[in-house]
Short mmCIF file of C-alpha atoms and ligand atoms in Angstrom, two decimals:
data_model
loop_
_atom_site.label_atom_id
_atom_site.label_comp_id
_atom_site.label_asym_id
_atom_site.label_seq_id
_atom_site.Cartn_x
_atom_site.Cartn_y
_atom_site.Cartn_z
CA MET A 1 109.76 -30.19 -68.29
CA ALA A 2 108.23 -28.19 -65.35
CA ALA A 3 110.28 -25.44 -63.72
CA VAL A 4 110.38 -27.52 -60.47
CA GLN A 5 110.81 -31.21 -59.66
CA LYS A 6 110.12 -31.29 -55.96
CA VAL A 7 107.61 -28.96 -54.31
CA GLY A 8 106.64 -28.64 -50.67
CA ILE A 9 103.15 -27.30 -49.85
CA VAL A 10 102.22 -26.07 -46.39
CA GLY A 11 98.52 -26.72 -45.66
CA ALA A 12 96.03 -29.30 -46.92
CA GLY A 13 93.16 -26.82 -47.42
CA ALA A 14 91.50 -25.99 -50.78
CA ALA A 15 94.52 -23.99 -52.03
CA GLY A 16 97.19 -26.54 -51.06
CA LEU A 17 95.30 -29.61 -52.32
CA THR A 18 94.50 -27.94 -55.69
CA ALA A 19 98.11 -26.97 -56.29
CA ALA A 20 99.13 -30.52 -55.27
CA ILE A 21 96.76 -32.23 -57.69
CA LEU A 22 97.83 -30.15 -60.70
CA LEU A 23 101.51 -30.31 -59.98
CA ALA A 24 101.49 -34.08 -59.20
CA ASP A 25 99.42 -34.70 -62.37
CA ALA A 26 102.29 -33.04 -64.32
CA GLY A 27 104.84 -35.47 -62.80
CA VAL A 28 106.16 -33.13 -60.02
CA ASP A 29 107.14 -34.72 -56.67
CA VAL A 30 104.77 -33.08 -54.19
CA GLU A 31 104.64 -33.25 -50.45
CA ILE A 32 101.99 -31.48 -48.36
CA LEU A 33 102.84 -30.69 -44.72
CA GLU A 34 99.63 -30.24 -42.68
CA LYS A 35 99.61 -29.29 -38.99
CA ALA A 36 96.32 -31.06 -38.19
CA ALA A 37 96.89 -34.51 -36.73
CA GLU A 38 94.42 -35.98 -39.15
CA PRO A 39 91.88 -34.98 -41.81
CA GLN A 40 88.98 -32.86 -40.38
CA THR A 41 85.68 -34.71 -40.43
CA LEU A 42 83.55 -32.06 -38.72
CA GLY A 43 82.78 -28.61 -39.98
CA SER A 44 80.15 -26.34 -41.52
CA GLY A 45 78.97 -25.72 -45.04
CA ILE A 46 80.57 -23.73 -47.80
CA THR A 47 79.08 -21.77 -50.72
CA LEU A 48 81.05 -22.29 -53.94
CA GLN A 49 80.46 -19.90 -56.84
CA GLY A 50 80.67 -20.88 -60.48
CA ASN A 51 84.30 -19.79 -60.95
CA ALA A 52 85.23 -22.21 -58.08
CA LEU A 53 83.26 -24.99 -59.77
CA ARG A 54 85.12 -24.37 -63.02
CA ILE A 55 88.42 -25.11 -61.26
CA LEU A 56 86.94 -28.19 -59.56
CA ARG A 57 85.93 -29.41 -63.01
CA GLU A 58 89.47 -28.88 -64.26
CA LEU A 59 90.65 -31.01 -61.43
CA GLY A 60 88.36 -33.83 -62.54
CA VAL A 61 86.22 -33.80 -59.40
CA TRP A 62 83.12 -32.02 -60.66
CA GLU A 63 80.93 -35.13 -60.84
CA GLN A 64 81.76 -36.04 -57.22
CA VAL A 65 81.17 -32.46 -56.08
CA LYS A 66 77.89 -32.29 -57.90
CA ALA A 67 76.78 -35.61 -56.38
CA ARG A 68 77.67 -34.57 -52.77
CA GLY A 69 76.63 -30.91 -52.94
CA TYR A 70 73.54 -28.92 -53.90
CA GLY A 71 73.66 -26.76 -57.00
CA PHE A 72 71.34 -23.81 -57.83
CA SER A 73 71.34 -20.71 -59.97
CA THR A 74 68.95 -18.23 -58.31
CA LEU A 75 69.18 -16.08 -55.21
CA GLY A 76 66.08 -15.30 -53.04
CA LEU A 77 65.57 -12.11 -51.07
CA ARG A 78 63.23 -12.26 -48.11
CA ALA A 79 61.74 -9.56 -45.84
CA PRO A 80 62.68 -9.54 -42.11
CA ASN A 81 59.13 -10.28 -41.03
CA PRO A 82 57.37 -13.21 -39.30
CA ASP A 83 56.25 -14.61 -42.66
CA GLY A 84 59.72 -14.30 -44.25
CA THR A 85 57.94 -12.89 -47.33
CA VAL A 86 59.85 -13.56 -50.52
CA LEU A 87 60.59 -10.13 -52.09
CA ALA A 88 62.44 -11.28 -55.17
CA VAL A 89 64.10 -14.33 -56.82
CA LEU A 90 67.05 -13.22 -58.91
CA GLU A 91 68.88 -15.15 -61.59
CA ASP A 92 72.54 -15.31 -60.60
CA ILE A 93 75.38 -14.78 -63.05
CA LYS A 94 77.04 -18.14 -63.86
CA THR A 95 80.64 -17.15 -63.27
CA GLY A 96 81.87 -20.62 -64.16
CA GLY A 97 80.11 -20.63 -67.54
CA ASP A 98 76.63 -21.56 -68.60
CA ASP A 99 77.16 -25.30 -68.25
CA LEU A 100 77.76 -25.07 -64.48
CA PRO A 101 75.36 -23.87 -61.83
CA ALA A 102 75.90 -20.31 -60.52
CA THR A 103 76.33 -21.64 -57.05
CA LEU A 104 76.75 -24.93 -55.15
CA GLY A 105 76.59 -25.51 -51.41
CA MET A 106 78.35 -28.36 -49.78
CA TYR A 107 79.66 -29.75 -46.49
CA ARG A 108 83.25 -28.47 -46.11
CA PRO A 109 84.73 -31.73 -44.96
CA ASP A 110 83.26 -33.41 -48.03
CA LEU A 111 84.99 -30.99 -50.34
CA THR A 112 88.30 -31.50 -48.55
CA ALA A 113 87.91 -35.30 -48.63
CA ILE A 114 87.18 -35.22 -52.42
CA LEU A 115 90.30 -33.02 -53.03
CA ARG A 116 92.43 -35.04 -50.66
CA ASP A 117 91.56 -38.39 -52.36
CA ARG A 118 92.26 -36.87 -55.77
CA ALA A 119 95.65 -35.48 -54.60
CA LEU A 120 96.72 -38.92 -53.22
CA GLN A 121 95.56 -40.59 -56.45
CA ALA A 122 97.70 -38.07 -58.44
CA GLY A 123 100.71 -39.21 -56.36
CA ALA A 124 101.04 -36.33 -53.86
CA ARG A 125 102.10 -37.27 -50.32
CA ILE A 126 100.30 -35.68 -47.37
CA SER A 127 102.01 -35.67 -43.99
CA TYR A 128 99.71 -34.82 -41.07
CA GLY A 129 100.90 -33.57 -37.69
CA LYS A 130 103.55 -31.37 -39.36
CA THR A 131 103.51 -27.76 -38.19
CA VAL A 132 105.89 -25.63 -40.25
CA THR A 133 107.93 -23.30 -38.02
CA ASP A 134 110.98 -22.10 -40.03
CA ILE A 135 112.04 -21.66 -43.64
CA ALA A 136 115.50 -21.09 -45.16
CA ASP A 137 115.73 -20.25 -48.86
CA ASP A 138 119.29 -20.40 -50.34
CA GLY A 139 118.25 -19.26 -53.78
CA GLY A 140 118.30 -22.76 -55.29
CA SER A 141 116.13 -24.66 -52.76
CA VAL A 142 114.05 -24.10 -49.66
CA THR A 143 114.60 -25.92 -46.39
CA VAL A 144 111.57 -26.29 -44.16
CA ARG A 145 111.65 -27.11 -40.46
CA THR A 146 108.62 -28.52 -38.62
CA SER A 147 107.80 -28.44 -34.87
CA ASP A 148 108.94 -32.13 -34.54
CA SER A 149 112.42 -30.81 -35.50
CA SER A 150 112.56 -32.57 -38.82
CA THR A 151 113.64 -30.80 -41.95
CA SER A 152 112.89 -31.20 -45.71
CA ASP A 153 114.30 -29.59 -48.87
CA TYR A 154 112.26 -28.56 -51.86
CA ASP A 155 112.86 -26.76 -55.22
CA LEU A 156 109.94 -24.52 -54.28
CA LEU A 157 107.70 -23.99 -51.28
CA ILE A 158 103.99 -23.02 -51.53
CA GLY A 159 102.55 -21.51 -48.34
CA ALA A 160 98.85 -22.42 -48.48
CA ASP A 161 98.59 -22.29 -44.70
CA GLY A 162 95.60 -20.03 -44.32
CA LEU A 163 94.75 -16.76 -42.45
CA HIS A 164 97.50 -16.89 -39.88
CA SER A 165 100.10 -18.19 -42.28
CA ALA A 166 103.42 -19.12 -40.69
CA VAL A 167 105.02 -19.07 -44.14
CA ARG A 168 103.85 -15.48 -44.73
CA LYS A 169 105.51 -14.48 -41.45
CA ALA A 170 108.68 -16.55 -42.12
CA ILE A 171 109.30 -14.81 -45.49
CA GLY A 172 108.96 -11.38 -43.84
CA ILE A 173 105.58 -10.26 -45.21
CA ASP A 174 104.27 -8.13 -42.41
CA VAL A 175 100.49 -8.20 -43.14
CA GLU A 176 97.93 -9.70 -40.75
CA PRO A 177 94.14 -10.20 -41.08
CA GLN A 178 92.18 -7.45 -39.40
CA PRO A 179 88.61 -7.70 -38.03
CA THR A 180 86.03 -5.99 -40.27
CA GLY A 181 83.54 -5.35 -37.49
CA MET A 182 81.13 -8.19 -38.23
CA GLY A 183 80.68 -11.62 -36.63
CA ILE A 184 78.81 -14.66 -37.98
CA TRP A 185 76.91 -17.49 -36.34
CA ARG A 186 76.78 -20.63 -38.48
CA ALA A 187 74.71 -23.73 -37.84
CA PHE A 188 74.77 -26.99 -39.80
CA VAL A 189 71.23 -28.37 -39.66
CA GLU A 190 68.60 -30.42 -41.47
CA ARG A 191 67.28 -28.97 -44.73
CA PRO A 192 63.70 -27.65 -44.52
CA GLU A 193 61.95 -28.82 -47.70
CA GLU A 194 61.43 -25.18 -48.76
CA VAL A 195 65.14 -24.47 -48.91
CA VAL A 196 66.24 -25.01 -52.49
CA ARG A 197 68.65 -22.08 -52.90
CA THR A 198 70.29 -19.36 -50.85
CA ASP A 199 67.79 -16.81 -49.50
CA LEU A 200 69.12 -13.65 -47.86
CA THR A 201 67.23 -11.40 -45.49
CA TYR A 202 68.78 -7.98 -44.88
CA GLY A 203 67.75 -6.20 -41.69
CA GLY A 204 65.99 -7.20 -38.48
CA PRO A 205 68.27 -7.83 -35.50
CA CYS A 206 71.08 -9.03 -37.84
CA PHE A 207 72.75 -7.49 -40.86
CA ILE A 208 72.03 -10.67 -42.79
CA ALA A 209 70.13 -13.85 -42.12
CA GLY A 210 70.82 -16.46 -44.74
CA TYR A 211 71.14 -20.17 -45.53
CA CYS A 212 72.51 -22.38 -48.21
CA PRO A 213 71.62 -25.96 -48.98
CA THR A 214 74.61 -28.29 -48.73
CA GLY A 215 73.04 -31.53 -49.96
CA PRO A 216 69.59 -33.23 -50.17
CA ASP A 217 69.29 -33.38 -46.36
CA THR A 218 71.40 -30.55 -44.94
CA ILE A 219 71.91 -26.77 -45.04
CA TYR A 220 74.00 -24.31 -43.20
CA ALA A 221 72.18 -21.29 -41.77
CA TYR A 222 73.94 -18.11 -40.76
CA LEU A 223 73.29 -14.82 -38.96
CA VAL A 224 75.66 -11.93 -39.40
CA GLU A 225 75.80 -9.39 -36.55
CA LYS A 226 78.12 -6.61 -35.26
CA ALA A 227 81.33 -8.33 -33.98
CA GLN A 228 81.16 -8.90 -30.25
CA GLU A 229 82.58 -11.13 -27.55
CA ARG A 230 80.55 -14.34 -27.74
CA LYS A 231 80.87 -17.77 -26.21
CA GLN A 232 80.57 -20.76 -28.54
CA GLU A 233 78.52 -22.67 -25.97
CA ASP A 234 75.84 -19.93 -26.05
CA GLY A 235 75.28 -20.63 -29.75
CA PRO A 236 71.87 -22.46 -29.64
CA ARG A 237 70.37 -19.84 -27.27
CA VAL A 238 71.74 -16.74 -29.06
CA MET A 239 71.05 -18.00 -32.54
CA ALA A 240 67.46 -18.92 -31.61
CA GLU A 241 66.92 -15.49 -30.06
CA LEU A 242 68.30 -13.70 -33.11
CA ALA A 243 66.49 -15.95 -35.57
CA GLY A 244 63.13 -15.20 -33.75
CA ALA A 245 62.67 -12.19 -36.02
CA TYR A 246 62.82 -14.24 -39.26
CA GLY A 247 60.04 -16.40 -40.77
CA GLY A 248 59.62 -18.86 -43.61
CA PRO A 249 62.21 -21.68 -43.38
CA TRP A 250 63.71 -19.96 -40.30
CA ASN A 251 60.82 -21.38 -38.19
CA GLU A 252 62.09 -24.90 -38.87
CA ILE A 253 65.75 -23.90 -38.68
CA ARG A 254 65.10 -22.41 -35.24
CA SER A 255 63.65 -25.61 -33.90
CA SER A 256 66.70 -27.59 -35.13
CA LEU A 257 69.13 -25.39 -33.20
CA ASP A 258 68.32 -27.16 -29.94
CA HIS A 259 68.84 -30.63 -31.35
CA GLY A 260 72.55 -31.01 -31.38
CA ALA A 261 73.18 -28.62 -34.26
CA ARG A 262 76.86 -27.82 -34.88
CA ILE A 263 77.08 -24.08 -34.23
CA ASN A 264 80.13 -21.86 -34.56
CA TYR A 265 80.79 -18.16 -34.08
CA THR A 266 83.59 -16.24 -35.70
CA TRP A 267 84.60 -12.75 -36.76
CA PHE A 268 85.13 -11.64 -40.33
CA THR A 269 88.60 -10.45 -41.26
CA SER A 270 90.26 -8.97 -44.24
CA HIS A 271 93.84 -8.58 -45.51
CA LEU A 272 95.64 -8.35 -48.84
CA VAL A 273 99.33 -8.73 -49.65
CA GLU A 274 99.56 -5.98 -52.20
CA GLY A 275 103.03 -6.64 -53.67
CA PRO A 276 104.46 -9.88 -55.02
CA TRP A 277 103.28 -13.02 -53.09
CA ASN A 278 106.74 -14.64 -53.29
CA ARG A 279 110.10 -14.08 -51.73
CA GLY A 280 112.72 -16.11 -53.63
CA ARG A 281 111.42 -19.67 -54.07
CA THR A 282 108.65 -19.38 -51.47
CA VAL A 283 105.21 -18.18 -52.47
CA ILE A 284 101.92 -17.76 -50.57
CA ILE A 285 98.44 -18.40 -52.07
CA GLY A 286 94.81 -18.53 -50.86
CA ASP A 287 93.93 -17.15 -47.43
CA ALA A 288 97.67 -16.80 -46.64
CA ALA A 289 97.76 -14.00 -49.32
CA HIS A 290 94.27 -12.47 -48.92
CA SER A 291 91.06 -12.82 -46.95
CA CYS A 292 87.71 -11.05 -46.93
CA PRO A 293 84.29 -11.34 -45.36
CA PRO A 294 82.31 -14.00 -47.22
CA THR A 295 79.69 -11.42 -48.38
CA VAL A 296 80.17 -12.62 -52.02
CA ALA A 297 81.40 -16.15 -51.05
CA GLN A 298 84.62 -15.94 -53.13
CA GLY A 299 87.38 -16.94 -50.62
CA ALA A 300 87.56 -20.57 -51.71
CA ALA A 301 87.19 -19.60 -55.37
CA MET A 302 90.18 -17.24 -55.06
CA ALA A 303 92.16 -19.97 -53.29
CA LEU A 304 91.43 -22.46 -56.09
CA GLU A 305 92.21 -19.94 -58.83
CA ASP A 306 95.53 -18.90 -57.18
CA ALA A 307 96.57 -22.50 -57.05
CA ALA A 308 95.48 -23.32 -60.56
CA VAL A 309 97.33 -20.28 -62.10
CA LEU A 310 100.43 -20.93 -60.13
CA ALA A 311 100.50 -24.58 -61.11
CA GLU A 312 99.88 -23.69 -64.75
CA LEU A 313 102.87 -21.24 -64.78
CA LEU A 314 105.23 -23.64 -62.98
CA ILE A 315 104.34 -26.54 -65.39
CA ALA A 316 104.75 -24.41 -68.50
CA ALA A 317 108.14 -22.81 -67.57
CA ASP A 318 111.58 -24.40 -67.73
CA HIS A 319 112.95 -22.32 -64.82
CA VAL A 320 111.65 -20.31 -61.86
CA THR A 321 112.38 -16.75 -63.01
CA GLU A 322 111.34 -13.17 -62.11
CA THR A 323 109.21 -13.28 -65.30
CA LEU A 324 107.21 -16.19 -63.90
CA TRP A 325 106.59 -14.32 -60.63
CA LYS A 326 105.65 -11.20 -62.48
CA GLU A 327 103.15 -13.09 -64.57
CA PHE A 328 101.69 -14.73 -61.42
CA GLU A 329 101.23 -11.31 -59.85
CA ASP A 330 99.72 -9.86 -63.00
CA ARG A 331 97.15 -12.66 -63.20
CA ARG A 332 96.24 -12.79 -59.57
CA LEU A 333 96.65 -9.51 -57.69
CA GLU A 334 94.14 -7.41 -59.50
CA ARG A 335 91.46 -10.09 -59.39
CA ALA A 336 91.99 -10.82 -55.72
CA THR A 337 92.03 -7.11 -54.93
CA ALA A 338 88.66 -6.65 -56.65
CA VAL A 339 87.14 -9.47 -54.60
CA VAL A 340 88.56 -8.24 -51.29
CA THR A 341 87.56 -4.65 -51.95
CA ALA A 342 83.97 -5.53 -53.04
CA SER A 343 83.51 -7.97 -50.09
CA VAL A 344 84.73 -5.40 -47.57
CA GLN A 345 82.64 -2.65 -49.17
CA LEU A 346 79.43 -4.68 -48.96
CA GLY A 347 80.02 -5.29 -45.24
CA GLN A 348 80.97 -1.66 -44.61
CA TRP A 349 77.76 -0.40 -46.27
CA MET A 350 75.77 -2.51 -43.80
CA LEU A 351 77.87 -1.42 -40.85
CA ASP A 352 77.34 2.23 -41.87
CA GLY A 353 73.60 1.81 -42.50
CA VAL A 354 73.90 3.08 -46.09
CA ARG A 355 70.47 2.53 -47.57
CA ASP A 356 70.99 3.59 -51.21
CA ALA A 357 74.24 1.70 -51.87
CA ASP A 358 74.54 0.32 -55.37
CA VAL A 359 74.74 -3.35 -54.35
CA PRO A 360 73.42 -4.74 -57.62
CA GLY A 361 75.88 -2.58 -59.59
CA LEU A 362 78.86 -3.76 -57.55
CA MET A 363 77.78 -7.47 -57.68
CA ASN A 364 77.21 -7.27 -61.38
CA SER A 365 80.58 -5.76 -62.28
CA LEU A 366 82.39 -8.24 -59.98
CA SER A 367 80.55 -11.26 -61.45
CA THR A 368 81.16 -10.07 -64.98
CA MET A 369 84.90 -9.95 -64.21
CA LEU A 370 84.90 -13.34 -62.49
CA LYS A 371 83.16 -14.96 -65.43
CA GLU A 372 86.42 -14.47 -67.40
CA PRO A 373 88.64 -17.45 -66.48
CA ALA A 374 91.54 -16.50 -64.14
C1 LIG B 401 82.99 -17.54 -41.42
C2 LIG B 401 83.59 -17.79 -42.76
C3 LIG B 401 82.73 -18.30 -43.79
C4 LIG B 401 83.21 -18.48 -45.13
N1 LIG B 401 82.39 -18.88 -46.03
C5 LIG B 401 82.87 -19.06 -47.31
C6 LIG B 401 82.00 -19.45 -48.37
O1 LIG B 401 80.84 -19.73 -48.10
N2 LIG B 401 82.53 -19.60 -49.62
C7 LIG B 401 83.84 -19.33 -49.86
O2 LIG B 401 84.23 -19.44 -51.06
N3 LIG B 401 84.71 -18.96 -48.91
C8 LIG B 401 84.26 -18.80 -47.63
N4 LIG B 401 85.09 -18.48 -46.64
C9 LIG B 401 86.53 -18.32 -46.98
C10 LIG B 401 87.14 -19.70 -47.19
O3 LIG B 401 86.89 -20.52 -46.06
C11 LIG B 401 88.65 -19.60 -47.39
O4 LIG B 401 88.94 -18.52 -48.27
C12 LIG B 401 89.29 -20.87 -47.91
O5 LIG B 401 89.06 -21.93 -47.02
C13 LIG B 401 90.84 -20.65 -47.97
O6 LIG B 401 91.44 -21.83 -48.28
P1 LIG B 401 93.00 -22.05 -47.98
O7 LIG B 401 93.36 -23.41 -48.52
O8 LIG B 401 93.76 -20.86 -48.45
O9 LIG B 401 93.15 -21.98 -46.38
P2 LIG B 401 92.59 -23.01 -45.31
O10 LIG B 401 91.35 -23.66 -45.77
O11 LIG B 401 92.54 -22.24 -44.01
O12 LIG B 401 93.73 -24.13 -45.15
C14 LIG B 401 94.97 -23.88 -44.56
C15 LIG B 401 95.52 -25.16 -44.00
O13 LIG B 401 96.85 -24.92 -43.58
C16 LIG B 401 97.07 -25.62 -42.34
N5 LIG B 401 98.13 -24.93 -41.59
C17 LIG B 401 98.02 -23.71 -40.98
N6 LIG B 401 99.23 -23.37 -40.42
C18 LIG B 401 100.05 -24.37 -40.68
C19 LIG B 401 101.47 -24.61 -40.35
N7 LIG B 401 102.21 -23.74 -39.72
N8 LIG B 401 101.99 -25.81 -40.78
C20 LIG B 401 101.28 -26.72 -41.48
N9 LIG B 401 100.00 -26.55 -41.83
C21 LIG B 401 99.39 -25.36 -41.42
C22 LIG B 401 95.67 -25.58 -41.65
O14 LIG B 401 95.52 -26.58 -40.71
C23 LIG B 401 94.76 -25.77 -42.87
O15 LIG B 401 94.46 -27.14 -43.15
C24 LIG B 401 84.63 -18.27 -45.34
C25 LIG B 401 85.47 -17.84 -44.34
C26 LIG B 401 84.96 -17.61 -43.08
C27 LIG B 401 85.86 -17.13 -41.96
#
């Protein structure tokens, strides 16, 4: 029998839904409390690396993900010139194993919808419009209060409530995401025929100009710049101006920006909870525990892996013990630290204008580590 019978999960993102699926499959009574009034149907794209796809396969949703997304196993590098000259096409390390693509792009709300349907099918309950505000842990159970003044009791509480986690704060972990100095414009647009993988262009007016196909008809394109005060409504104009320096598929992407493209600007952040991620019977996972700039696109993969390892340990144990928490920390902290450190380092090299940085060396050692299952 699992170490817990009734688990509360705060947040219906990738981390929360993954934990819910695995625990509910094992017969645990699972309730997710999600502050959004309803499932999000609008958003941008996401790049999922092989190690994220490996977990999605474990969840039994790989065929759906494959059908809705766009898989590929090479990475293109282009010059910041009007032709967008292709400088190199590199084979990517397949961190999920050789039978999965190295990378898959998809529309974020599609990924969430697939995981949500699977969680409901497994028997998890998802309550929307529930913002968690307070937590009380008496050593044997956790009482959770939401902003509508209702309370619920659980054997264990999982805070999968993202960057600005209320659970993290409530259990007294005093770590907050900090800006890394970079900002990103993202646009969800039609796929130019030429876009069949991610191509990155370093240099020009931006640190990085890139795109990732998210399905047969769509891509998300992004421009990474020095973080600054920007207005979301200026997106089409600013993106078109910045993108003016880039050629190849960017010519078509630029012309899509005016036609109702969904454009978003945000700053990169990073943080890492360096000690244990639990206090008593409450534990944080995913972006609640760590975040990093998406320079290696590993945020969602780390969230999925955190959830899968935690569920595995809870299902295999008879009781929630310090040994279980120690094992969770041993299996997660070093790996998440490596991802956060490498992601921040890659950004910092660009911010500092370091020209001879060993980017391939760093990427190679990280991918080799990530190829080992979590
Ligand atoms: C610009 C940008 C681009 C990125 N691109 C990529 C990428 O290409 N690939 C990649 O792997 N990662 C990427 N990431 C990182 C990735 O998005 C995250 O790592 C991942 O979504 C984390 O999932 P999560 O479930 O931990 O958190 P989230 O997805 O943030 O989910 C948290 C959930 O908790 C809910 N919630 C919050 N507070 C409360 C509360 N008090 N009560 C109840 N519910 C609450 C929220 O509404 C939300 O649904 C990117 C991040 C950024 C900022």
